[in-house]
Each structure stands twice: as structure tokens, then as C-alpha cells.
GROMACS .gro file of C-alpha atoms in nm:
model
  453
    1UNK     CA    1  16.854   5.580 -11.037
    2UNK     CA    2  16.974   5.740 -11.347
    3UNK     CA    3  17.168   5.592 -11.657
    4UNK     CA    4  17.151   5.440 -12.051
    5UNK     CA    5  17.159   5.144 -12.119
    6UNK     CA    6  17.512   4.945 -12.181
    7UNK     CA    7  17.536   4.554 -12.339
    8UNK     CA    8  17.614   4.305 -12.065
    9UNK     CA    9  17.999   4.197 -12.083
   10UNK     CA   10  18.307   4.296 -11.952
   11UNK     CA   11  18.336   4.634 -12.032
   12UNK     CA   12  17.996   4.738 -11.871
   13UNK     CA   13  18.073   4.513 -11.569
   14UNK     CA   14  18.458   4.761 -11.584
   15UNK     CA   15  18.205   5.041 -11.589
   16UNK     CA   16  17.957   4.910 -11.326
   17UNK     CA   17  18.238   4.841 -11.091
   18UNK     CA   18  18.398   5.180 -11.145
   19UNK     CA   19  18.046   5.353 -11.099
   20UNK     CA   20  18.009   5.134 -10.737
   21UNK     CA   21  18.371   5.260 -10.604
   22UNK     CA   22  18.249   5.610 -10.626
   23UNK     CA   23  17.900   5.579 -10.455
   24UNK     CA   24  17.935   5.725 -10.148
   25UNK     CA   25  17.677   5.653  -9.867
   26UNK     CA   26  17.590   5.855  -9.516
   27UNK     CA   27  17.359   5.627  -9.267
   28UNK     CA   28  17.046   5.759  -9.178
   29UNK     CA   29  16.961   5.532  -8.891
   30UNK     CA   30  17.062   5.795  -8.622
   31UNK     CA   31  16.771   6.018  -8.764
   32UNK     CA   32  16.485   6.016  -8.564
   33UNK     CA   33  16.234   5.954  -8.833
   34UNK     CA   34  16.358   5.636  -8.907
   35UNK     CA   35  16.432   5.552  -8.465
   36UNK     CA   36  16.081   5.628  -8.442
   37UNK     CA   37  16.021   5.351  -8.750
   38UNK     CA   38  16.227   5.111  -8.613
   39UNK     CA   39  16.064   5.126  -8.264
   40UNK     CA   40  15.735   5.104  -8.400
   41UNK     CA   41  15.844   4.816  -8.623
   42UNK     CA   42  16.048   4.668  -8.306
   43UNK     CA   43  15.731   4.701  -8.110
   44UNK     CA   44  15.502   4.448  -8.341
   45UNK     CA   45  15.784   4.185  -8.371
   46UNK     CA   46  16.007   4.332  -8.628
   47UNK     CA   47  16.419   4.306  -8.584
   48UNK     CA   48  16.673   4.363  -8.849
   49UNK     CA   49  17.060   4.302  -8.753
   50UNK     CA   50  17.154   4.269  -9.181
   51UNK     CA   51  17.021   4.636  -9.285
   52UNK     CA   52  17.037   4.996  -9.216
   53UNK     CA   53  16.883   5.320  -9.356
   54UNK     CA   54  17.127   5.501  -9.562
   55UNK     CA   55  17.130   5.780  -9.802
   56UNK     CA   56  17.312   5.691 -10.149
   57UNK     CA   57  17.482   5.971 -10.384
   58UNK     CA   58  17.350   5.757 -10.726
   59UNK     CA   59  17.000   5.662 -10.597
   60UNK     CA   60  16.889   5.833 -10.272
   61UNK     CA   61  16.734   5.648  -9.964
   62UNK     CA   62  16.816   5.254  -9.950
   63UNK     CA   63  16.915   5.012  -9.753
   64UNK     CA   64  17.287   4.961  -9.669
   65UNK     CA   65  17.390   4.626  -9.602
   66UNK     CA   66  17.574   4.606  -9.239
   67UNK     CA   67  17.815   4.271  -9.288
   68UNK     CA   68  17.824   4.051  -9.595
   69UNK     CA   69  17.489   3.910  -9.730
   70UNK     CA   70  17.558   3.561  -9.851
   71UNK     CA   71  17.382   3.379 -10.142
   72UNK     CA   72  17.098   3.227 -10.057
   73UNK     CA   73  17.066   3.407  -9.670
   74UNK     CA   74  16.747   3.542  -9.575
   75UNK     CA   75  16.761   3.904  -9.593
   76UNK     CA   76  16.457   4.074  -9.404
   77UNK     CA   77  16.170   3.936  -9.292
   78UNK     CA   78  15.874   4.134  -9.163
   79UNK     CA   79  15.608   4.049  -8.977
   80UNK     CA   80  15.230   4.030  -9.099
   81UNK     CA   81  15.143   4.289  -8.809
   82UNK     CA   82  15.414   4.541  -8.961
   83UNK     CA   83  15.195   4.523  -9.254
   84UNK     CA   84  14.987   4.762  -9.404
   85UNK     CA   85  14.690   4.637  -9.596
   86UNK     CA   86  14.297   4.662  -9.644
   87UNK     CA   87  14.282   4.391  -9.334
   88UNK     CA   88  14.409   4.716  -9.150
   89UNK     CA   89  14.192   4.911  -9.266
   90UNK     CA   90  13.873   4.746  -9.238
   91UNK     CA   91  13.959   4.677  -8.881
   92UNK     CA   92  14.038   5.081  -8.867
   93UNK     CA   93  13.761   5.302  -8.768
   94UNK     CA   94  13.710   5.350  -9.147
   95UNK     CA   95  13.593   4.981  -9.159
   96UNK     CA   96  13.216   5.032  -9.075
   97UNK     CA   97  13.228   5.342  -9.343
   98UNK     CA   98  13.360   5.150  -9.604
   99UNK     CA   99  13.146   4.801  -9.520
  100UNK     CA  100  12.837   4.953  -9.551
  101UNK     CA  101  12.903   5.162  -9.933
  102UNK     CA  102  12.742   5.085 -10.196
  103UNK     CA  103  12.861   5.044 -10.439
  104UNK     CA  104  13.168   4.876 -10.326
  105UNK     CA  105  13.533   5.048 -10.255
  106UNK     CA  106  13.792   4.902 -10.472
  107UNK     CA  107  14.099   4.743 -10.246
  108UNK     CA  108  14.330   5.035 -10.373
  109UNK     CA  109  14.096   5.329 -10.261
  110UNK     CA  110  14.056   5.189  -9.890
  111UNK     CA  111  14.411   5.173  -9.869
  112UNK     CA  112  14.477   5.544 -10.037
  113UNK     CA  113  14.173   5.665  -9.815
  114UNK     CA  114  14.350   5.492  -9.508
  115UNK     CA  115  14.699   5.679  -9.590
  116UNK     CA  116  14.499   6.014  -9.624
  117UNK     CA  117  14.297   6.031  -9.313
  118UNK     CA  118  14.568   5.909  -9.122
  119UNK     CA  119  14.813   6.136  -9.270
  120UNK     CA  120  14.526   6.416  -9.145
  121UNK     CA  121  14.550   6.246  -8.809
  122UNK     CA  122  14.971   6.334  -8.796
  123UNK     CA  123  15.095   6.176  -8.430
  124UNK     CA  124  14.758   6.047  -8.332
  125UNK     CA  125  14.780   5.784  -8.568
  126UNK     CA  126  14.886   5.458  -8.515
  127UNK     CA  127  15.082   5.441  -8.822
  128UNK     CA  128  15.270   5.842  -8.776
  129UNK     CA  129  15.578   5.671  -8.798
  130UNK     CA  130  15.566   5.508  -9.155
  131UNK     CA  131  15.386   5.739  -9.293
  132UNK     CA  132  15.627   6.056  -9.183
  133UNK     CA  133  15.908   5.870  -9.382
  134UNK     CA  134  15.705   5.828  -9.710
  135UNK     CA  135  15.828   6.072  -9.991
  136UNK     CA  136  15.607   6.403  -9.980
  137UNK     CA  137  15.580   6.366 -10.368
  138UNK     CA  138  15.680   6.160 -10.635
  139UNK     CA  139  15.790   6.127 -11.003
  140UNK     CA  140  15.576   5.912 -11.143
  141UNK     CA  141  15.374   6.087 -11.483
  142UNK     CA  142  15.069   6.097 -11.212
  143UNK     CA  143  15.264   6.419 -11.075
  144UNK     CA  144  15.381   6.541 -11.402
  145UNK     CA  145  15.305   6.894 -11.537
  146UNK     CA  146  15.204   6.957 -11.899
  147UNK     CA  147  15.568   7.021 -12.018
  148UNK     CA  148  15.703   6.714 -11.881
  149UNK     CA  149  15.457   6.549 -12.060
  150UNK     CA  150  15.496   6.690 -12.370
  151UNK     CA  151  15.890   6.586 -12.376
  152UNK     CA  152  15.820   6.227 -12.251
  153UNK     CA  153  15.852   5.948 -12.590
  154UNK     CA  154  15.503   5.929 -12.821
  155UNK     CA  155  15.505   5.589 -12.706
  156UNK     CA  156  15.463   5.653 -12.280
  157UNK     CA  157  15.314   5.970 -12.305
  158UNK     CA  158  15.021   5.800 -12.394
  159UNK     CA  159  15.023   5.588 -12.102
  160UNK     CA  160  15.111   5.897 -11.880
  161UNK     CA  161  14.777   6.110 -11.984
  162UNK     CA  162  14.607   5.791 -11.899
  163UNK     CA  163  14.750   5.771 -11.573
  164UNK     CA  164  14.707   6.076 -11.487
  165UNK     CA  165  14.352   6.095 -11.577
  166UNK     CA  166  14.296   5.779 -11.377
  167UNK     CA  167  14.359   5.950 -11.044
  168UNK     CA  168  14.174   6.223 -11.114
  169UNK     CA  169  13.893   6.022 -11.209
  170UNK     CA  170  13.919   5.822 -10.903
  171UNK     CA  171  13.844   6.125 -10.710
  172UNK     CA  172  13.631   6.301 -10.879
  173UNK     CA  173  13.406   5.987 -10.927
  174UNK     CA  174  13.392   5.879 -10.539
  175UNK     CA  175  13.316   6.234 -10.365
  176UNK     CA  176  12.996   6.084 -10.214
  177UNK     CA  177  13.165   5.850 -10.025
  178UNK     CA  178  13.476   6.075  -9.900
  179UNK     CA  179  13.183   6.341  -9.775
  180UNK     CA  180  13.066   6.039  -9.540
  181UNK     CA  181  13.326   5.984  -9.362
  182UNK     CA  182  13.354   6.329  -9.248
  183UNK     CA  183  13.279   6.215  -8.914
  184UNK     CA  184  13.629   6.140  -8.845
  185UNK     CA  185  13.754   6.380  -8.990
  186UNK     CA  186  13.880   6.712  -8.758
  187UNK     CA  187  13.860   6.936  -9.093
  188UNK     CA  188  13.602   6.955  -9.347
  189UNK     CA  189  13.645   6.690  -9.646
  190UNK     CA  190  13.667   6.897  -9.883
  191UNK     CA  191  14.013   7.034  -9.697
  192UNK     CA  192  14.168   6.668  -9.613
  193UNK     CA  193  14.052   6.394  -9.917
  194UNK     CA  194  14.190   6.670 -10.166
  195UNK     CA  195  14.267   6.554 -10.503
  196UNK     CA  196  14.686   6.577 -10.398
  197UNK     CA  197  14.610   6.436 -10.125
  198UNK     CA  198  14.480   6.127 -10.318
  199UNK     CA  199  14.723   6.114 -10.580
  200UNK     CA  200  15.000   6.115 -10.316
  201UNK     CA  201  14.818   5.827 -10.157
  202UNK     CA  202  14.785   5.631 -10.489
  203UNK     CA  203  15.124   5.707 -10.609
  204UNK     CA  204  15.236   5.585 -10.244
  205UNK     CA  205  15.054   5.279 -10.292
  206UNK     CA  206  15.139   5.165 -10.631
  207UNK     CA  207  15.516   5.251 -10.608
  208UNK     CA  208  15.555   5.102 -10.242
  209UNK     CA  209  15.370   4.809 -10.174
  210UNK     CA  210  15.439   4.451 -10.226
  211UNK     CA  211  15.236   4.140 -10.399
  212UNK     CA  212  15.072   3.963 -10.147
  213UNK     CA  213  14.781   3.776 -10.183
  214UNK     CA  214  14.459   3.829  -9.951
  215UNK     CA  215  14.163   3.633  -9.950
  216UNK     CA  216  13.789   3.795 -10.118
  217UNK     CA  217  13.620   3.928  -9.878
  218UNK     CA  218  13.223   4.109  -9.906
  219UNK     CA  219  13.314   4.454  -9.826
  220UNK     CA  220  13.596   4.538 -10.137
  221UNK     CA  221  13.509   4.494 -10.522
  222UNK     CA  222  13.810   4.302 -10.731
  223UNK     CA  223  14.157   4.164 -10.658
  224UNK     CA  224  14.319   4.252 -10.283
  225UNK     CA  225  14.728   4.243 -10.388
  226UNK     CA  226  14.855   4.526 -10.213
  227UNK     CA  227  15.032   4.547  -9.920
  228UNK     CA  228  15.254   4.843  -9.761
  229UNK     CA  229  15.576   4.711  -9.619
  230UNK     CA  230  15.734   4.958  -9.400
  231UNK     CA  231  16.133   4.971  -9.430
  232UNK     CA  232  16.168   4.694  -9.664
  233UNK     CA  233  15.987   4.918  -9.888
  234UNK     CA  234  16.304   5.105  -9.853
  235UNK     CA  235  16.471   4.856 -10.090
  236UNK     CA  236  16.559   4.995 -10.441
  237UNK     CA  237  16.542   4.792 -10.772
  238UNK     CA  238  16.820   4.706 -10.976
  239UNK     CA  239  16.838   4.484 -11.223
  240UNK     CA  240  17.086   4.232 -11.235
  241UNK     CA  241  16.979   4.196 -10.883
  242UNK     CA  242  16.804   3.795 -10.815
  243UNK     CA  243  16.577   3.750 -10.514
  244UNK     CA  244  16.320   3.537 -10.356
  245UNK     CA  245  16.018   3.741 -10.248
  246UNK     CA  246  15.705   3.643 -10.092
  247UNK     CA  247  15.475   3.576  -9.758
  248UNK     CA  248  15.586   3.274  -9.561
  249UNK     CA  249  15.259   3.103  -9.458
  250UNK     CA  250  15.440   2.907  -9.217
  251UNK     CA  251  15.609   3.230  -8.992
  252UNK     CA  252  15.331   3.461  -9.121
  253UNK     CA  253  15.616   3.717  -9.255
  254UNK     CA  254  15.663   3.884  -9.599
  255UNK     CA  255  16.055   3.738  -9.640
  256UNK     CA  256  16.300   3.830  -9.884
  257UNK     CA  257  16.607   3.606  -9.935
  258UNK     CA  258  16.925   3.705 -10.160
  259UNK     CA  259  17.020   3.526 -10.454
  260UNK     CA  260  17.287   3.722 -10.587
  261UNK     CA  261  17.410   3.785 -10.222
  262UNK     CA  262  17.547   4.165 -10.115
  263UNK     CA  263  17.881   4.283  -9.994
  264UNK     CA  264  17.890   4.413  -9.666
  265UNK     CA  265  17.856   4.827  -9.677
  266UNK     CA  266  17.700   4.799  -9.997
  267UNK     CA  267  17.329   4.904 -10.087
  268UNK     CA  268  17.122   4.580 -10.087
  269UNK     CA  269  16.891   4.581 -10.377
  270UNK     CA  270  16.596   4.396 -10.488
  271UNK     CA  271  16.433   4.313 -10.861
  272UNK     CA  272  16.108   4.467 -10.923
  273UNK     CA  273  16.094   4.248 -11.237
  274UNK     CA  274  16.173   4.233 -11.595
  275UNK     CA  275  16.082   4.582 -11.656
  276UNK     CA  276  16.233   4.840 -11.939
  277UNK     CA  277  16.287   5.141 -11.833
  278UNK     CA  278  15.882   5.342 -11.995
  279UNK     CA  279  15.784   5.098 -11.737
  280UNK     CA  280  15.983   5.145 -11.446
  281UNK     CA  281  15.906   5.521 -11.526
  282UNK     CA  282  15.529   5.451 -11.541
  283UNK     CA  283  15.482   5.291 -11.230
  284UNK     CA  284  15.756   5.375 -10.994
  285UNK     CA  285  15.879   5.730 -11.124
  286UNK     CA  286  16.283   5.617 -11.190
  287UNK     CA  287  16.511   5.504 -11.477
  288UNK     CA  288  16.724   5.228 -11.426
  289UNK     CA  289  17.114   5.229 -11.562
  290UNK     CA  290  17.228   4.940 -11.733
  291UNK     CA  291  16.896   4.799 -11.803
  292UNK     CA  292  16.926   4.496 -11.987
  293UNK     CA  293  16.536   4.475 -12.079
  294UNK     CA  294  16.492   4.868 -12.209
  295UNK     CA  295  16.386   4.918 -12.543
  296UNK     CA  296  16.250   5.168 -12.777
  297UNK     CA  297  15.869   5.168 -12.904
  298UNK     CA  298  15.764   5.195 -13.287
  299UNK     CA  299  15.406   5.326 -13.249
  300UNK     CA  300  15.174   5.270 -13.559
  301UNK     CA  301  15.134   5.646 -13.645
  302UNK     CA  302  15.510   5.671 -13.713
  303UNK     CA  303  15.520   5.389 -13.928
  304UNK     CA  304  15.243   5.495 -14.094
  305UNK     CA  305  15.401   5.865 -14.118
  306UNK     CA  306  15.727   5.707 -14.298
  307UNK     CA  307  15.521   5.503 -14.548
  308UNK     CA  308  15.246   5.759 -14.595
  309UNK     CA  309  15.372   5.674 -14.984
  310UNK     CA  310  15.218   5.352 -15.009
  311UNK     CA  311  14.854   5.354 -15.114
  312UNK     CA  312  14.767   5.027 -14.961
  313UNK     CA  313  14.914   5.086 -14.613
  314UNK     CA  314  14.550   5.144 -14.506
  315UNK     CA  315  14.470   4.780 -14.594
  316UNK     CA  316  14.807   4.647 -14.448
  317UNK     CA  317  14.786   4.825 -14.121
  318UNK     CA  318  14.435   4.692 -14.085
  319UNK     CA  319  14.562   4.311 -14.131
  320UNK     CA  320  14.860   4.334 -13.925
  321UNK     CA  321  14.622   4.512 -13.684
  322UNK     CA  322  14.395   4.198 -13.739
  323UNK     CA  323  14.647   3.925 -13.680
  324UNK     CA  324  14.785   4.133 -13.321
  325UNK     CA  325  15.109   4.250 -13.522
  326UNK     CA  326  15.097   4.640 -13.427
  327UNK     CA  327  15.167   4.589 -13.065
  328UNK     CA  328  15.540   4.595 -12.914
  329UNK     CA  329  15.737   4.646 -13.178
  330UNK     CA  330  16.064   4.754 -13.098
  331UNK     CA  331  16.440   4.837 -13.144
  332UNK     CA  332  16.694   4.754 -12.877
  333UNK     CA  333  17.078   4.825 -12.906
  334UNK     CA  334  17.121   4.444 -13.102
  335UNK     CA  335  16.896   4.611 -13.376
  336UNK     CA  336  16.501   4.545 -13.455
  337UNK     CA  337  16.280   4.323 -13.270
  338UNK     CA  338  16.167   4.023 -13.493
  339UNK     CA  339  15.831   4.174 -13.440
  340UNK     CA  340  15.925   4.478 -13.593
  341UNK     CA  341  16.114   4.307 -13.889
  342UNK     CA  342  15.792   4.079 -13.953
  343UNK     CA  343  15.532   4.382 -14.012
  344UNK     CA  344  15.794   4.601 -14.162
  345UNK     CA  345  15.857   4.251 -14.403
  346UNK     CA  346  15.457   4.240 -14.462
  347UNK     CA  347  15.436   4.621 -14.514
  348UNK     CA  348  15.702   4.627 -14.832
  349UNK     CA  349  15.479   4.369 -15.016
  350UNK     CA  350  15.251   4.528 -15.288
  351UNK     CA  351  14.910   4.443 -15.248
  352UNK     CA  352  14.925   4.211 -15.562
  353UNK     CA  353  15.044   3.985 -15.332
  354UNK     CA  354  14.814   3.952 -15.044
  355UNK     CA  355  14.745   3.596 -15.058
  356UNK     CA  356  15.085   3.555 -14.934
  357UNK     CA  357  15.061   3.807 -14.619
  358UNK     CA  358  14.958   3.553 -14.384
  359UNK     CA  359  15.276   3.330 -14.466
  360UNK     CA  360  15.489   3.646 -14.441
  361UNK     CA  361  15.400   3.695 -14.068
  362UNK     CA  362  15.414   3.287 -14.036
  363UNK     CA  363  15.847   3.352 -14.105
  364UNK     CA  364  15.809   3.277 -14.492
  365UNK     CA  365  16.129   3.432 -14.642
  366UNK     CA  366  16.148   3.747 -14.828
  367UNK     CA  367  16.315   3.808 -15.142
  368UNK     CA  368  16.665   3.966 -15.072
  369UNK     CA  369  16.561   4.290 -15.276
  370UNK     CA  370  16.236   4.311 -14.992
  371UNK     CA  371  16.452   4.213 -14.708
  372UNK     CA  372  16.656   4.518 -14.807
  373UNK     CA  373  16.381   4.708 -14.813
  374UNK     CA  374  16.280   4.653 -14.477
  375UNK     CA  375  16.580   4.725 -14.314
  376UNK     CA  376  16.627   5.060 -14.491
  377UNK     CA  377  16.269   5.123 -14.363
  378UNK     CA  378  16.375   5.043 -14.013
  379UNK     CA  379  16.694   5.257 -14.043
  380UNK     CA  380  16.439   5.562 -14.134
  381UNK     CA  381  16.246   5.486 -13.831
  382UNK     CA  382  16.511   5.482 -13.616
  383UNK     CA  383  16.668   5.811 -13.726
  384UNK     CA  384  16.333   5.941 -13.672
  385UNK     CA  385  16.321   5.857 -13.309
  386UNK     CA  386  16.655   5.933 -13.276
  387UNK     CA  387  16.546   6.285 -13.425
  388UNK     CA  388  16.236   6.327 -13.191
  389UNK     CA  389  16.479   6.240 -12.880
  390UNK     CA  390  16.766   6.453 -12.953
  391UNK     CA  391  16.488   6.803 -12.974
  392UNK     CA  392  16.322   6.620 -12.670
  393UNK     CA  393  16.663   6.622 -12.489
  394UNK     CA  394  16.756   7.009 -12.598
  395UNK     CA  395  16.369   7.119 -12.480
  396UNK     CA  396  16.459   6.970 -12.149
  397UNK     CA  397  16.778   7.134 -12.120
  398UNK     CA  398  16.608   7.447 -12.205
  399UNK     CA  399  16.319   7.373 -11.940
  400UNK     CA  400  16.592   7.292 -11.654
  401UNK     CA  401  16.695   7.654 -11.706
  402UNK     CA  402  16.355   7.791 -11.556
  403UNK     CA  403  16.148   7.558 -11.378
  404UNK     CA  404  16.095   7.479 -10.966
  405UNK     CA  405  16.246   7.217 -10.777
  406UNK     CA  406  15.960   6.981 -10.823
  407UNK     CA  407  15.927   6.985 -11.191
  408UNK     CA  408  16.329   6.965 -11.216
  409UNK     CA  409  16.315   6.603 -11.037
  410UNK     CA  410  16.046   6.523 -11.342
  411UNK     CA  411  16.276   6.656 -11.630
  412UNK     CA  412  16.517   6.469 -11.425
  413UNK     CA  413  16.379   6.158 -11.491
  414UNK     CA  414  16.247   6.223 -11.829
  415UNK     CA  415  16.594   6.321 -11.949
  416UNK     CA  416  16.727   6.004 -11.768
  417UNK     CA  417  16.456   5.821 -12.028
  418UNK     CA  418  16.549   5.986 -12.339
  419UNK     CA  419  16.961   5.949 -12.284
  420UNK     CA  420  16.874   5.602 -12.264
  421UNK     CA  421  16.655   5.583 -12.550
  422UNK     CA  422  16.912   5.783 -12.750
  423UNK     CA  423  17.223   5.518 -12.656
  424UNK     CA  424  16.961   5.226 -12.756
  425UNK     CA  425  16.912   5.383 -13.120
  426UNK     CA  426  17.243   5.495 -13.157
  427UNK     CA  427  17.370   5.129 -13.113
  428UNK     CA  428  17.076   5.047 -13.311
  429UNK     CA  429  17.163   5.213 -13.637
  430UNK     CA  430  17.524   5.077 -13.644
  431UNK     CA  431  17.353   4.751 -13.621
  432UNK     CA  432  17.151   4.817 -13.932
  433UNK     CA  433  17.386   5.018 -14.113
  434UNK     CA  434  17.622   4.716 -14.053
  435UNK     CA  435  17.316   4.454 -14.224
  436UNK     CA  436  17.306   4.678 -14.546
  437UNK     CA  437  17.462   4.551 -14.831
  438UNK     CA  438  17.536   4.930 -14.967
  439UNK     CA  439  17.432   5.137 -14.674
  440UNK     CA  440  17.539   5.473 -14.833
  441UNK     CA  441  17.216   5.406 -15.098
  442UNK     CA  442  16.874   5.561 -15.010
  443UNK     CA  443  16.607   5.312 -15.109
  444UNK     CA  444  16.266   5.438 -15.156
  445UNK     CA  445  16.066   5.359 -14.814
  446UNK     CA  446  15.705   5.276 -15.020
  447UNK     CA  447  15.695   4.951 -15.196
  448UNK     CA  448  15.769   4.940 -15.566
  449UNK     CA  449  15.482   4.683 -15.718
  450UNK     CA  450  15.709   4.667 -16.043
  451UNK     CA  451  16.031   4.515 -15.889
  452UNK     CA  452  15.853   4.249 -15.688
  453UNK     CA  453  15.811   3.926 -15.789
   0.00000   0.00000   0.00000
């Protein structure tokens, strides 16, 4: 999915429907991948007569909708033995293995062990014909190389590192057990529970399964939510896209039913949730076009870069830090968040008036000459995003020229983020410039003790 953001109304709806009457789709359902999925599906009680496989030109694999979806109709429903989750595997011959660690396997790790040694197994195993349609790699920061970290917003890149580090940590830190269950194993461990082995497993896991509930059981340490779902994990997100999703106790099937409803020869889509686009990116490697809940982080060393003038900041980071006020704050296409306009409010006060901070984050009023202030200050943040994004966008270009397939889909993605982020502050400075009372005057951006009163 690729795309900036675009304000709901009729003109993005004109572009949206413009956008749809030039997707093009082939079906995929004649490939024998996915007739070996669907017979292995068909065999544990699965039928679908609404969807089919189907490559997309804007979005890749999905789901194509075969007749008219209606509003309200019940649009797959899979059964609980086409599911893949840490029931499976316990029940696997990995169950004794992991029953009798110590300490105890996290729900996550059976199920990215499970996709590994099966993987190893290749047609032996049971599940061959899910796993041979799963991607071979992915675009999630996990899989990112150094330079498409390095061009990735100050405010995700953070949470990319981290993400990355987690997987490596998770298999560096649980070598002990992998080297026990080399009994099962046709190839030494060392060759099959590799470290990209495991990170394709994890990023498998966390961009593919669904939230489904299990009950605690003695043998895995913290919360059991995961579950694989194979084909309707072939869903993409979208979204403007309403659905009902959950397991039905009563027919012991995962069931999704349309809200929205889908025309027939369309791609059927599902909602992922109210994500902006750093997270989408974070935890299922895509940016989504005309995303109505993308925004663009303000992290505290940039504010504290653009009022580096001000020799109290120290002591007025440290109270908004205090009071939770350094955490999302943001600028959308509408302009600042109130968040942002709150602490960037507190932060043009001179420290002669500190007995008055706490009111100032409570919504008391600024003087006009402060307010002004404030949204001169948010102006000069935004340019300065807008400047980091724009060199961002021209050291992609420049990296596009000379990289491999596999980092290309990253910079893909990345550059997907940043256009985004650059149509969000674009719209976001005419919003400001249009709440200045003289916006061709550069105020100072530290506070000026004499002029406040």
C-alpha cells in the first residue's frame, strides 16, 4: 500500500474512486500454491464461495471479492482446526521439548520455533501448504539495513533499533533451548534456528496473526493472543474499511463480517485498527494512502534544539516531563495537536511565572502576545521536519540508484512514510501561517521575560 495522506471529503473520495478504476487485478487461485492451501484448508472444514486469491497492481496479494459483499454479510469464517496457534504446537512433537524448559517459552517463541522447524521439515510437514505461501521476507524495520534506518523519521527510528534489537535478543538469549531440540531436527541447529530464520518467523507472526484469546496454561510464560489464520490472513488493511472480527464460541470459527460491505470484483479489505501510518510501518512493514489517523511526531530533542535559547527550558522540560506532557505531541494536516499547543503554551512562559504552569497545562488562557508566540514556535518546528524529510526523501532517491532488490522494497516503504509526512506538514504550515496575525514577521522562538505580564 503506498500513498500521503488526503482530508476526508469529496475531492479525496474523486481521487479514491479514480485511484480504484485503475487497479487492475490477475487471480491467483489457479496457482498451485494457493490449490494446495485451499485443499488443505478444504480438508479441516474450511469453504469459501465469497473470496479468491488475487494479485493487485496498488497493494500486491489480497483477496478479491467474487459477487457483491453486502453490509452486514458474513465474509469468511475459518475453522478453529485451520488455525495455527501454541495449542498446535504443544500438541506438535515440539510439545514435550517446550513443556519441560525451564524457564518457560514465551507464547510468541513456540509459535516462531513451530514456523522454523517446520519450515526445515518443507513437504513433510503438516502445515507445507501455509507456510509455502508466507512472504520469504518482509518490510518491517526488523529486516531493515543500516541505511534504511538512518532515513526513517527521528521519531520511529527509535522504535525500529528497538525492534530490531528485540529479535536479535530473542535469539541470542534462548540458544540453550533451540540446541535441545536438535533431536528433530535433520540438520544441525546451528544450520536451521538461524537468527533469519527467527526473525522471518517473528516478523511472520506479528504481521499475520489474529487476536484471539487462549486460556493460561503451565507450559508458556505471559499472555497467549496469537493465532495464524491461513488465507484470511491474506486480507489487507485499509482504513476506511469497518468490520466485525473475532472467534465465534458458538461455531468454534474465527469470523469476519463486513460492515462497509464490498463490490463484487473488488479487493475485500479489513481494518487493522486506528493506526497512523509509523505504526502500520512498525508492525506490519506498509504505509497506508489516505490515512485519516497519520500524523507527524515532535520528539523532545527537537523542541529542545529550537529553544536551546531559553535558559530555563531545562526546568520546563523537566515539569512537562513530570505532569506526562512530552509524549505524543503532534502535527496533522488541520495544524498542531492540542497537546503540542499546551507544552509549546507552557514553554513560552518565563520562569517568573511558574506558579502559574500547572494552570497553563489545565487550558488557562494565554495572553495573545504568548499565544503568538507559540504558534510561531510551532511553525519553526514544522519547517524543521519538513527540512529533515525533504534531505530524507533526496537520500532515498539517491539510495534507489544503487541498492538490491530487497533493500529497494525498504526505501520503498520508507519513502512511502516520508511523502506522507511531507503532505501532512505541508498542509500543516498553511494552517499556521493562516492563524498568524502577521505571518511574514519572525518572532524570536525563546521567551522574552520583559514583555510578559
Amino acid at each position: 500500500m503506498r500513498g500521503c495522506r488526503h482530508r476526508a471529503g469529496r475531492a479525496a473520495r474523486k481521487r479514491r474512486q479514480k485511484q480504484e478504476s485503475l487497479i487492475q487485478s490477475v487471480s491467483l487461485c489457479h496457482h498451485l500454491q494457493y490449490v494446495k492451501l485451499l485443499k488443505f484448508l478444504h480438508q479441516r472444514g474450511f469453504t469459501s464461495t465469497l473470496l479468491q486469491p488475487a494479485l493487485f497492481t496498488d497493494t500486491g496479494r489480497g483477496l478479491q471479492a467474487l459477487k457483491t459483499i453486502k453490509p452486514g454479510q458474513l465474509v469468511i469464517s475459518l475453522p478453529e482446526s485451520c488455525l495455527l496457534t501454541t495449542s498446535t504446537v504443544l500438541d506438535s512433537y515440539l510439545g514435550q521439548y517446550i513443556k519441560s524448559w525451564k524457564p518457560r517459552l514465551s507464547p510468541l517463541l513456540a509459535l516462531c520455533v513451530f514456523l522454523v522447524c517446520e519450515r526445515h521439515r518443507g513437504e513433510a510437514s503438516d502445515w507445507f501448504p501455509y507456510i509455502n505461501v508466507l512472504p520469504t521476507t518482509y518490510t518491517c524495520p526488523a529486516y531493515f539495513t543500516d541505511d534504511a534506518m538512518a532515513v526513517l523519521p527521528a521519531s520511529v527510528r527509535r522504535r525500529a533499533l528497538e525492534q530490531r534489537e528485540e529479535v536479535r535478543e530473542i535469539h541470542s538469549f534462548n540458544q540453550d533451548f533451540f540446541r535441545s531440540l536438535q533431536p528433530v531436527l535433520s540438520q544441525p541447529v546451528d544450520e536451521v534456528l538461524t537468527y533469519e530464520a527467527l526473525r522471518w518467523a517473528w516478523c511472520s507472526v506479528n504481521t499475520r496473526s489474529v487476536f484471539m484469546s487462549h486460556p493460561s496454561n503451565d507450559f508458556l510464560f505471559g499472555q497467549d493472543l496469537y493465532a495464524l489464520a491461513p488465507f484470511l490472513d491474506l486480507l489487507n488493511h485499509r482504513p476506511d474499511v469497518q468490520v466485525k472480527a473475532s472467534f465465534n464460541d458458538m461455531t468454534r470459527c474465527y469470523e469476519i463480517r463486513s460492515i462497509s460491505g464490498t463490490l463484487g470484483y473488488q479487493q475485500a479489505f479489513i481494518n487493522y485498527g486506528s493506526h497512523d501510518n509509523q505504526r502500520l510501518m512498525l508492525e506490519y512493514g506498509f504505509v497506508a494512502p489516505y490515512n485519516p489517523h497519520s500524523v507527524v511526531y515532535v520528539e523532545t530533542d527537537l523542541l529542545c534544539d529550537v529553544l536551546k535559547g531559553d535558559k530555563s527550558l531545562d526546568q520546563k522540560i523537566k515539569f512537562l516531563r513530570e505532569n506526562d506532557f512530552l509524549h505524543n505531541l503532534t502535527l496533522a494536516s488541520e495544524g498542531p495537536s492540542w497537546r503540542l499547543m499546551t507544552a509549546l503554551r507552557l514553554l513560552s512562559l518565563p520562569q517568573t511565572l511558574y506558579p502559574h504552569w500547572k494552570a497553563v497545562l489545565l487550558g488557562q488562557v494565554v495572553s495573545e502576545e504568548r499565544e503568538e508566540w507559540s504558534v510561531q514556535t510551532a511553525n519553526a518546528v514544522c519547517q524543521r521536519l519538513l527540512h529533515d524529510t525533504n534531505r530524507a526523501l533526496d537520500k532515498i532517491s539517491h539510495l534507489l540508484q544503487q541498492c538490491d532488490q530487497s533493500v529497494r522494497e525498504q526505501l520503498d516503504v520508507v519513502k512511502s512514510l516520508r511523502q506522507e509526512e511531507r503532505c501532512i506538514l505541508g498542509s500543516c504550515l498553511q494552517a499556521l501561517e493562516g492563524t498568524l496575525r502577521q505571518p511574514d514577521e519572525v518572532l524570536s522562538c525563546h521567551p522574552d521575560d520583559d514583555t510578559v505580564s
